[in-house]
mmCIF file of C-alpha atoms and ligand atoms in Angstrom:
data_model
loop_
_atom_site.group_PDB
_atom_site.id
_atom_site.type_symbol
_atom_site.label_atom_id
_atom_site.label_comp_id
_atom_site.label_asym_id
_atom_site.label_seq_id
_atom_site.Cartn_x
_atom_site.Cartn_y
_atom_site.Cartn_z
ATOM 1 C CA MET A 65 138.855 165.752 74.548
ATOM 2 C CA MET A 66 140.870 164.396 77.583
ATOM 3 C CA VAL A 67 139.110 165.770 80.751
ATOM 4 C CA ILE A 68 141.248 165.878 83.927
ATOM 5 C CA SER A 69 139.419 164.648 86.958
ATOM 6 C CA GLY A 70 140.334 164.213 91.288
ATOM 7 C CA LYS A 71 140.177 160.639 89.974
ATOM 8 C CA THR A 72 142.951 160.959 86.689
ATOM 9 C CA GLU A 73 145.833 159.835 87.086
ATOM 10 C CA ILE A 74 149.050 160.699 86.347
ATOM 11 C CA PHE A 75 152.145 158.845 84.769
ATOM 12 C CA ALA A 76 154.714 161.093 83.288
ATOM 13 C CA VAL A 77 158.575 161.016 82.255
ATOM 14 C CA ILE A 78 161.548 162.260 84.271
ATOM 15 C CA GLY A 79 165.191 163.867 82.552
ATOM 16 C CA ASP A 80 167.166 166.320 82.194
ATOM 17 C CA PRO A 81 166.575 168.232 79.662
ATOM 18 C CA ILE A 82 163.526 167.368 79.358
ATOM 19 C CA GLU A 83 161.409 170.015 77.377
ATOM 20 C CA HIS A 84 161.745 167.827 73.523
ATOM 21 C CA THR A 85 160.627 164.759 74.612
ATOM 22 C CA LEU A 86 157.727 162.984 72.636
ATOM 23 C CA SER A 87 156.496 160.693 75.422
ATOM 24 C CA PRO A 88 153.161 162.549 76.273
ATOM 25 C CA ALA A 89 152.404 162.822 72.532
ATOM 26 C CA MET A 90 153.027 159.371 72.224
ATOM 27 C CA HIS A 91 151.566 158.099 75.573
ATOM 28 C CA ASN A 92 148.077 160.655 76.225
ATOM 29 C CA ALA A 93 147.439 159.958 72.241
ATOM 30 C CA ALA A 94 146.965 155.858 74.044
ATOM 31 C CA PHE A 95 145.043 157.122 76.721
ATOM 32 C CA GLU A 96 142.508 159.424 74.633
ATOM 33 C CA HIS A 97 142.360 156.600 72.029
ATOM 34 C CA LEU A 98 141.662 153.495 74.667
ATOM 35 C CA ARG A 99 139.537 156.261 76.775
ATOM 36 C CA LEU A 100 141.562 155.474 79.885
ATOM 37 C CA ASP A 101 141.390 158.409 82.685
ATOM 38 C CA TYR A 102 144.788 158.789 82.787
ATOM 39 C CA VAL A 103 147.645 161.785 81.769
ATOM 40 C CA PHE A 104 150.826 161.682 81.001
ATOM 41 C CA LEU A 105 153.443 164.562 81.906
ATOM 42 C CA ALA A 106 157.576 165.551 81.942
ATOM 43 C CA PHE A 107 159.250 166.542 84.449
ATOM 44 C CA ARG A 108 162.586 168.336 84.632
ATOM 45 C CA VAL A 109 164.463 166.167 86.977
ATOM 46 C CA THR A 110 168.151 167.430 88.104
ATOM 47 C CA PRO A 111 169.979 164.470 89.233
ATOM 48 C CA ASP A 112 170.478 165.431 93.010
ATOM 49 C CA GLU A 113 166.877 165.369 93.178
ATOM 50 C CA ILE A 114 166.249 161.990 92.299
ATOM 51 C CA GLU A 115 165.903 160.465 95.422
ATOM 52 C CA LYS A 116 163.250 163.394 95.898
ATOM 53 C CA ALA A 117 161.573 162.734 92.921
ATOM 54 C CA LEU A 118 161.002 159.350 93.647
ATOM 55 C CA GLN A 119 159.627 159.616 97.410
ATOM 56 C CA GLY A 120 157.549 162.407 95.366
ATOM 57 C CA VAL A 121 155.863 159.204 93.127
ATOM 58 C CA ARG A 122 154.730 157.460 95.815
ATOM 59 C CA ALA A 123 153.766 160.202 98.196
ATOM 60 C CA LEU A 124 151.548 161.733 95.374
ATOM 61 C CA GLY A 125 150.057 158.218 93.451
ATOM 62 C CA ILE A 126 151.950 158.396 90.132
ATOM 63 C CA ARG A 127 151.197 155.166 88.702
ATOM 64 C CA GLY A 128 153.998 154.685 86.604
ATOM 65 C CA LEU A 129 157.644 156.652 85.414
ATOM 66 C CA ASN A 130 159.774 156.451 81.861
ATOM 67 C CA VAL A 131 163.491 157.330 82.890
ATOM 68 C CA THR A 132 165.317 159.093 80.317
ATOM 69 C CA MET A 133 168.891 161.119 80.008
ATOM 70 C CA PRO A 134 171.184 160.796 82.207
ATOM 71 C CA HIS A 135 168.777 158.900 85.267
ATOM 72 C CA LYS A 136 168.280 155.307 83.981
ATOM 73 C CA HIS A 137 170.949 154.630 86.307
ATOM 74 C CA ALA A 138 170.336 156.312 88.956
ATOM 75 C CA VAL A 139 167.198 155.565 89.772
ATOM 76 C CA THR A 140 168.145 151.480 90.320
ATOM 77 C CA GLU A 141 169.819 152.952 93.514
ATOM 78 C CA PHE A 142 166.197 153.904 94.808
ATOM 79 C CA ILE A 143 163.949 151.386 93.513
ATOM 80 C CA ASP A 144 162.265 148.346 95.787
ATOM 81 C CA GLU A 145 162.590 146.305 92.924
ATOM 82 C CA ALA A 146 164.469 145.559 89.528
ATOM 83 C CA ASP A 147 163.660 142.728 87.387
ATOM 84 C CA ALA A 148 166.371 140.860 85.763
ATOM 85 C CA THR A 149 167.216 143.001 82.725
ATOM 86 C CA VAL A 150 167.622 145.951 85.225
ATOM 87 C CA LYS A 151 169.627 143.664 87.567
ATOM 88 C CA PHE A 152 171.981 143.010 84.366
ATOM 89 C CA LEU A 153 172.018 146.375 82.710
ATOM 90 C CA ARG A 154 171.874 148.296 86.087
ATOM 91 C CA SER A 155 169.296 150.679 84.187
ATOM 92 C CA ALA A 156 165.757 151.317 84.142
ATOM 93 C CA ASN A 157 163.770 153.086 81.913
ATOM 94 C CA THR A 158 160.263 152.340 82.918
ATOM 95 C CA ILE A 159 159.056 152.320 86.628
ATOM 96 C CA LEU A 160 155.762 151.027 88.037
ATOM 97 C CA ASN A 161 154.301 152.134 91.459
ATOM 98 C CA GLN A 162 152.363 149.167 92.859
ATOM 99 C CA ARG A 163 151.216 150.802 96.047
ATOM 100 C CA GLY A 164 154.096 152.763 97.129
ATOM 101 C CA ARG A 165 156.397 150.266 95.911
ATOM 102 C CA LEU A 166 158.290 151.103 93.295
ATOM 103 C CA ARG A 167 159.354 148.410 90.384
ATOM 104 C CA GLY A 168 161.841 149.043 88.008
ATOM 105 C CA PHE A 169 161.897 147.759 84.150
ATOM 106 C CA ASN A 170 163.834 148.477 81.142
ATOM 107 C CA THR A 171 162.220 148.036 77.651
ATOM 108 C CA ASP A 172 165.001 149.592 75.221
ATOM 109 C CA GLY A 173 165.838 145.844 74.517
ATOM 110 C CA ILE A 174 162.522 145.206 73.885
ATOM 111 C CA GLY A 175 161.467 147.546 72.579
ATOM 112 C CA ALA A 176 164.462 146.922 69.616
ATOM 113 C CA ALA A 177 163.675 144.054 68.952
ATOM 114 C CA LYS A 178 159.766 144.356 68.453
ATOM 115 C CA ALA A 179 160.641 146.952 65.933
ATOM 116 C CA LEU A 180 162.798 144.661 64.089
ATOM 117 C CA LYS A 181 160.928 141.417 64.015
ATOM 118 C CA ASN A 182 157.953 143.605 62.916
ATOM 119 C CA SER A 183 160.448 144.159 59.955
ATOM 120 C CA GLY A 184 160.135 140.519 59.092
ATOM 121 C CA ILE A 185 163.126 139.226 59.902
ATOM 122 C CA ASP A 186 163.762 136.018 62.357
ATOM 123 C CA LEU A 187 166.273 136.850 64.683
ATOM 124 C CA ALA A 188 167.375 133.124 65.372
ATOM 125 C CA GLY A 189 170.395 132.224 63.403
ATOM 126 C CA LYS A 190 171.603 136.230 62.605
ATOM 127 C CA LYS A 191 174.685 137.916 62.950
ATOM 128 C CA VAL A 192 174.360 141.552 63.773
ATOM 129 C CA LEU A 193 176.501 144.463 63.716
ATOM 130 C CA LEU A 194 176.591 147.046 66.638
ATOM 131 C CA LEU A 195 178.115 150.360 66.159
ATOM 132 C CA GLY A 196 178.145 151.810 69.343
ATOM 133 C CA ALA A 197 178.262 150.304 73.027
ATOM 134 C CA GLY A 198 176.449 153.149 75.203
ATOM 135 C CA GLY A 199 173.053 152.591 77.654
ATOM 136 C CA ALA A 200 171.254 151.509 74.130
ATOM 137 C CA ALA A 201 173.533 149.680 72.546
ATOM 138 C CA LYS A 202 173.834 147.371 76.054
ATOM 139 C CA ALA A 203 169.888 146.865 76.378
ATOM 140 C CA ILE A 204 169.795 145.690 72.426
ATOM 141 C CA ALA A 205 172.581 143.387 73.010
ATOM 142 C CA PHE A 206 171.726 142.060 75.989
ATOM 143 C CA THR A 207 168.480 141.201 74.153
ATOM 144 C CA LEU A 208 169.597 139.803 71.210
ATOM 145 C CA ALA A 209 172.153 137.778 73.058
ATOM 146 C CA LYS A 210 168.837 136.152 73.815
ATOM 147 C CA GLU A 211 168.345 135.337 70.146
ATOM 148 C CA VAL A 212 170.597 135.590 67.763
ATOM 149 C CA ASP A 213 174.078 133.788 66.101
ATOM 150 C CA GLU A 214 176.523 136.332 66.372
ATOM 151 C CA ILE A 215 177.075 139.552 67.557
ATOM 152 C CA CYS A 216 180.182 142.821 66.629
ATOM 153 C CA ILE A 217 180.463 145.583 68.398
ATOM 154 C CA LEU A 218 181.864 148.501 67.383
ATOM 155 C CA ASN A 219 182.844 151.640 69.136
ATOM 156 C CA ARG A 220 184.629 154.728 68.970
ATOM 157 C CA ASP A 221 186.442 153.164 72.631
ATOM 158 C CA GLY A 222 187.070 150.285 71.720
ATOM 159 C CA MET A 223 187.774 149.458 75.714
ATOM 160 C CA LYS A 224 183.622 150.168 75.896
ATOM 161 C CA ALA A 225 182.913 147.638 73.372
ATOM 162 C CA ARG A 226 185.153 145.118 74.077
ATOM 163 C CA GLU A 227 183.988 144.821 78.300
ATOM 164 C CA LEU A 228 180.164 144.777 76.482
ATOM 165 C CA ALA A 229 181.430 141.953 74.319
ATOM 166 C CA ASN A 230 182.679 140.121 77.568
ATOM 167 C CA LEU A 231 179.992 140.857 79.680
ATOM 168 C CA LEU A 232 177.696 139.111 76.963
ATOM 169 C CA GLU A 233 180.065 135.739 76.896
ATOM 170 C CA PRO A 234 177.807 133.908 79.257
ATOM 171 C CA PHE A 235 174.487 133.401 77.010
ATOM 172 C CA GLY A 236 177.544 131.640 75.318
ATOM 173 C CA LYS A 237 176.947 133.162 71.667
ATOM 174 C CA ARG A 238 179.903 134.436 69.311
ATOM 175 C CA VAL A 239 180.485 137.672 70.249
ATOM 176 C CA ALA A 240 183.165 140.595 70.001
ATOM 177 C CA GLY A 241 183.973 143.891 70.779
ATOM 178 C CA ASP A 242 186.549 146.412 69.179
ATOM 179 C CA GLU A 243 187.444 149.889 68.116
ATOM 180 C CA LEU A 244 185.504 151.333 65.317
ATOM 181 C CA SER A 245 187.046 151.945 61.972
ATOM 182 C CA PRO A 246 185.726 152.753 58.727
ATOM 183 C CA LYS A 247 187.709 149.458 57.255
ATOM 184 C CA ARG A 248 186.021 146.846 60.559
ATOM 185 C CA ILE A 249 182.391 148.525 59.404
ATOM 186 C CA GLN A 250 183.233 147.795 56.110
ATOM 187 C CA GLN A 251 184.974 144.034 56.939
ATOM 188 C CA GLU A 252 182.211 142.594 59.682
ATOM 189 C CA LEU A 253 179.028 144.222 57.462
ATOM 190 C CA ASN A 254 179.969 141.162 54.261
ATOM 191 C CA ASP A 255 178.925 138.852 56.399
ATOM 192 C CA SER A 256 176.138 140.606 58.234
ATOM 193 C CA ASP A 257 172.536 139.942 57.952
ATOM 194 C CA VAL A 258 171.254 142.878 60.151
ATOM 195 C CA LEU A 259 172.934 146.262 61.008
ATOM 196 C CA ILE A 260 172.415 148.619 63.696
ATOM 197 C CA ASN A 261 173.327 152.086 64.772
ATOM 198 C CA ALA A 262 173.063 152.769 68.823
ATOM 199 C CA THR A 263 175.620 155.785 68.075
ATOM 200 C CA SER A 264 174.420 159.584 68.511
ATOM 201 C CA ALA A 265 176.246 159.540 64.999
ATOM 202 C CA GLY A 266 173.519 160.941 62.299
ATOM 203 C CA MET A 267 171.985 162.988 64.914
ATOM 204 C CA ALA A 268 170.642 166.753 64.482
ATOM 205 C CA PRO A 269 172.992 168.914 64.464
ATOM 206 C CA ASN A 270 174.647 166.319 62.768
ATOM 207 C CA THR A 271 173.027 165.290 60.167
ATOM 208 C CA SER A 272 175.373 164.610 56.974
ATOM 209 C CA GLU A 273 176.832 161.958 59.193
ATOM 210 C CA SER A 274 177.125 158.210 58.646
ATOM 211 C CA LEU A 275 179.677 155.804 59.852
ATOM 212 C CA VAL A 276 178.619 153.627 57.418
ATOM 213 C CA LYS A 277 179.340 154.047 53.272
ATOM 214 C CA ALA A 278 176.780 154.276 51.060
ATOM 215 C CA SER A 279 178.044 151.707 49.124
ATOM 216 C CA TRP A 280 178.552 148.958 51.799
ATOM 217 C CA LEU A 281 174.880 148.632 51.891
ATOM 218 C CA ARG A 282 173.066 145.331 50.403
ATOM 219 C CA THR A 283 169.521 144.939 49.965
ATOM 220 C CA ASP A 284 169.678 141.584 51.826
ATOM 221 C CA LEU A 285 170.228 144.182 54.515
ATOM 222 C CA TYR A 286 168.183 145.158 57.857
ATOM 223 C CA VAL A 287 169.373 148.673 58.890
ATOM 224 C CA MET A 288 168.064 150.023 61.192
ATOM 225 C CA ASP A 289 168.893 153.482 63.179
ATOM 226 C CA LEU A 290 168.440 154.417 67.167
ATOM 227 C CA VAL A 291 168.241 158.842 65.997
ATOM 228 C CA TYR A 292 164.663 159.698 65.454
ATOM 229 C CA ASN A 293 165.626 162.747 65.199
ATOM 230 C CA PRO A 294 165.582 163.110 62.326
ATOM 231 C CA ASN A 295 164.400 160.021 61.401
ATOM 232 C CA GLU A 296 165.076 160.055 58.024
ATOM 233 C CA THR A 297 168.907 160.125 58.662
ATOM 234 C CA LYS A 298 171.461 159.975 56.043
ATOM 235 C CA LEU A 299 172.480 155.897 56.701
ATOM 236 C CA ILE A 300 168.557 154.946 56.477
ATOM 237 C CA GLN A 301 168.233 156.825 53.495
ATOM 238 C CA GLU A 302 171.220 155.597 51.991
ATOM 239 C CA ALA A 303 169.974 151.924 52.917
ATOM 240 C CA ARG A 304 166.496 152.822 51.228
ATOM 241 C CA ALA A 305 168.482 154.045 48.336
ATOM 242 C CA VAL A 306 169.646 150.446 47.758
ATOM 243 C CA GLY A 307 166.833 148.425 48.339
ATOM 244 C CA ALA A 308 167.785 147.330 52.479
ATOM 245 C CA LYS A 309 165.004 146.913 54.650
ATOM 246 C CA VAL A 310 164.714 150.034 57.402
ATOM 247 C CA ILE A 311 163.931 150.557 60.832
ATOM 248 C CA THR A 312 163.635 153.294 61.994
ATOM 249 C CA GLY A 313 164.506 155.383 65.065
ATOM 250 C CA VAL A 314 160.586 156.152 65.876
ATOM 251 C CA GLU A 315 159.647 152.292 65.212
ATOM 252 C CA MET A 316 162.318 151.950 68.323
ATOM 253 C CA LEU A 317 160.604 154.489 70.158
ATOM 254 C CA LEU A 318 157.324 153.068 69.669
ATOM 255 C CA TYR A 319 157.318 149.943 70.771
ATOM 256 C CA GLN A 320 159.815 150.820 73.942
ATOM 257 C CA GLY A 321 157.070 153.205 74.542
ATOM 258 C CA ALA A 322 154.305 150.202 74.458
ATOM 259 C CA ALA A 323 156.343 147.892 76.285
ATOM 260 C CA SER A 324 156.500 150.045 79.074
ATOM 261 C CA PHE A 325 152.527 151.032 78.902
ATOM 262 C CA GLU A 326 151.600 147.665 78.452
ATOM 263 C CA ILE A 327 153.655 146.664 82.063
ATOM 264 C CA TRP A 328 151.658 150.108 83.487
ATOM 265 C CA THR A 329 148.318 149.618 81.861
ATOM 266 C CA GLN A 330 148.260 145.516 81.709
ATOM 267 C CA CYS A 331 146.176 146.874 78.509
ATOM 268 C CA LYS A 332 147.729 146.324 74.885
ATOM 269 C CA ALA A 333 149.519 149.065 73.376
ATOM 270 C CA PRO A 334 147.550 150.938 69.693
ATOM 271 C CA VAL A 335 150.324 150.932 68.075
ATOM 272 C CA ASP A 336 149.198 152.400 65.266
ATOM 273 C CA VAL A 337 147.709 155.341 66.840
ATOM 274 C CA MET A 338 151.133 155.899 69.063
ATOM 275 C CA ARG A 339 153.530 155.638 66.191
ATOM 276 C CA ASN A 340 150.857 158.411 64.561
ATOM 277 C CA ALA A 341 151.374 160.385 67.901
ATOM 278 C CA LEU A 342 155.014 160.792 67.366
ATOM 279 C CA LEU A 343 155.343 161.253 63.721
ATOM 280 C CA ASN A 344 153.238 164.330 64.135
ATOM 281 C CA LYS A 345 154.865 165.565 66.926
ATOM 282 C CA LEU A 346 157.918 165.050 65.016
ATOM 283 C CA ALA A 347 156.967 166.741 61.964
ATOM 284 C CA THR A 348 155.918 169.837 63.797
ATOM 285 C CA LYS A 349 158.193 170.073 66.327
ATOM 286 C CA GLY A 350 161.176 167.344 66.244
ATOM 287 C CA GLY A 351 162.247 166.283 69.712
ATOM 288 C CA ALA A 352 163.466 163.612 72.010
ATOM 289 C CA VAL A 353 163.143 160.682 74.531
HETATM 290 P P1 NAP B 16 174.825 157.205 75.122
HETATM 291 O O1 NAP B 16 174.993 155.969 76.830
HETATM 292 O O2 NAP B 16 175.506 158.277 75.687
HETATM 293 O O3 NAP B 16 176.326 156.356 74.427
HETATM 294 C C1 NAP B 16 176.489 157.441 73.087
HETATM 295 C C2 NAP B 16 176.936 155.950 72.044
HETATM 296 O O4 NAP B 16 177.509 157.006 70.964
HETATM 297 C C3 NAP B 16 178.839 155.587 72.722
HETATM 298 O O5 NAP B 16 178.435 154.099 71.976
HETATM 299 C C4 NAP B 16 179.131 156.769 71.467
HETATM 300 O O6 NAP B 16 180.789 156.240 72.154
HETATM 301 C C5 NAP B 16 178.793 156.613 70.529
HETATM 302 N N1 NAP B 16 179.044 157.944 69.743
HETATM 303 C C6 NAP B 16 178.638 159.450 69.727
HETATM 304 N N2 NAP B 16 178.740 160.172 69.225
HETATM 305 C C7 NAP B 16 179.453 159.514 68.264
HETATM 306 C C8 NAP B 16 180.136 159.297 66.960
HETATM 307 N N3 NAP B 16 180.062 161.044 66.253
HETATM 308 N N4 NAP B 16 181.031 158.618 66.076
HETATM 309 C C9 NAP B 16 180.959 157.529 66.966
HETATM 310 N N5 NAP B 16 180.546 156.934 67.662
HETATM 311 C C10 NAP B 16 179.422 158.346 68.717
HETATM 312 O O7 NAP B 16 174.140 157.414 74.492
HETATM 313 P P2 NAP B 16 172.537 156.134 74.230
HETATM 314 O O8 NAP B 16 171.521 156.696 75.478
HETATM 315 O O9 NAP B 16 172.616 154.799 74.051
HETATM 316 O O10 NAP B 16 171.951 156.463 72.951
HETATM 317 C C11 NAP B 16 173.010 156.686 71.693
HETATM 318 C C12 NAP B 16 171.966 156.651 70.503
HETATM 319 O O11 NAP B 16 170.309 156.402 70.490
HETATM 320 C C13 NAP B 16 171.338 158.586 70.472
HETATM 321 O O12 NAP B 16 170.991 158.744 69.213
HETATM 322 C C14 NAP B 16 170.037 158.466 71.288
HETATM 323 O O13 NAP B 16 169.057 159.670 70.986
HETATM 324 C C15 NAP B 16 169.601 157.258 70.748
HETATM 325 N N6 NAP B 16 168.533 156.326 71.333
HETATM 326 C C16 NAP B 16 167.283 156.055 70.893
HETATM 327 C C17 NAP B 16 166.169 154.911 71.370
HETATM 328 C C18 NAP B 16 164.948 155.136 70.425
HETATM 329 O O14 NAP B 16 164.342 154.948 71.199
HETATM 330 N N7 NAP B 16 164.677 155.351 69.849
HETATM 331 C C19 NAP B 16 166.697 154.770 72.822
HETATM 332 C C20 NAP B 16 167.499 154.899 73.123
HETATM 333 C C21 NAP B 16 168.226 155.740 72.344
HETATM 334 P P3 NAP B 16 181.741 156.062 72.868
HETATM 335 O O15 NAP B 16 181.249 155.355 73.750
HETATM 336 O O16 NAP B 16 183.304 156.605 72.123
HETATM 337 O O17 NAP B 16 181.663 158.029 73.182
#
């Protein structure tokens, strides 16, 4: 049982909306498990209050933040230091307060790569079909471009997919971006090893939606869906049914959270405790980061 005292240190997630966040359940379970005198809260911060909120973090000595929609870009304007990933993505999901100096990180790509590797795949030499070109897709593409051989990015807005592909040129890998269509997905899946849905397709209330036909899926495919509300999306269910390896949205949420936890605390994240906390919270309430 967590006891709050005058020495308890504060961590938090900021976003708007924030009521359905799963992050406090995940991080407080980890703090309790490791008997750390920390507490994790959630604050709704409106877009026009971001700068003041970060001043408040310094003033109150809040030790660390997770940042979620729609503030991942805005916070980068007001932090003191950004790592290479934040500079490239112009987006941060993690802030460490080091004696008043705010340092920004982005653990979304690391979280996705860790979740994939945890399912047994060796990413070297692989081709990834990435659906989506929003913030999460960009973070994942940036991390995977260092490891895989080829990435094909398909997005509803084809221009965004092409722009992201161009951004990844310096990595020297085969990267292409184009407009998403059923035909292109089917074609590209033929020689892909990994399929990642980084769009909101399939998210509640549109749970009967999947951009990928069940008949296009194969046993030897790794299928990852970022959507975790529900965690068993239509895509994940159909991939399981054909015997493909599946990686659910909760796994990525878990590993991006674990990476943030390790940046803040310098302790190894207790991932099994954190996963159980996430799954329990989802089972009882449903939620978002
Ligand atoms: P975002 O920046 O708003 O991007 C949304 C993406 O989804 C865009 O590529 C958009 O295409 C596409 N999209 C939305 N609805 C679509 C539909 N019905 N059909 C096809 N494409 C559609 O959001 P984000 O931050 O990248 O998040 C994307 C998804 O990943 C969300 O469901 C989010 O909850 C999830 N996510 C999960 C984690 C995790 O840890 N598991 C972390 C981050 C995000 P256009 O560009 O054409 O609009």
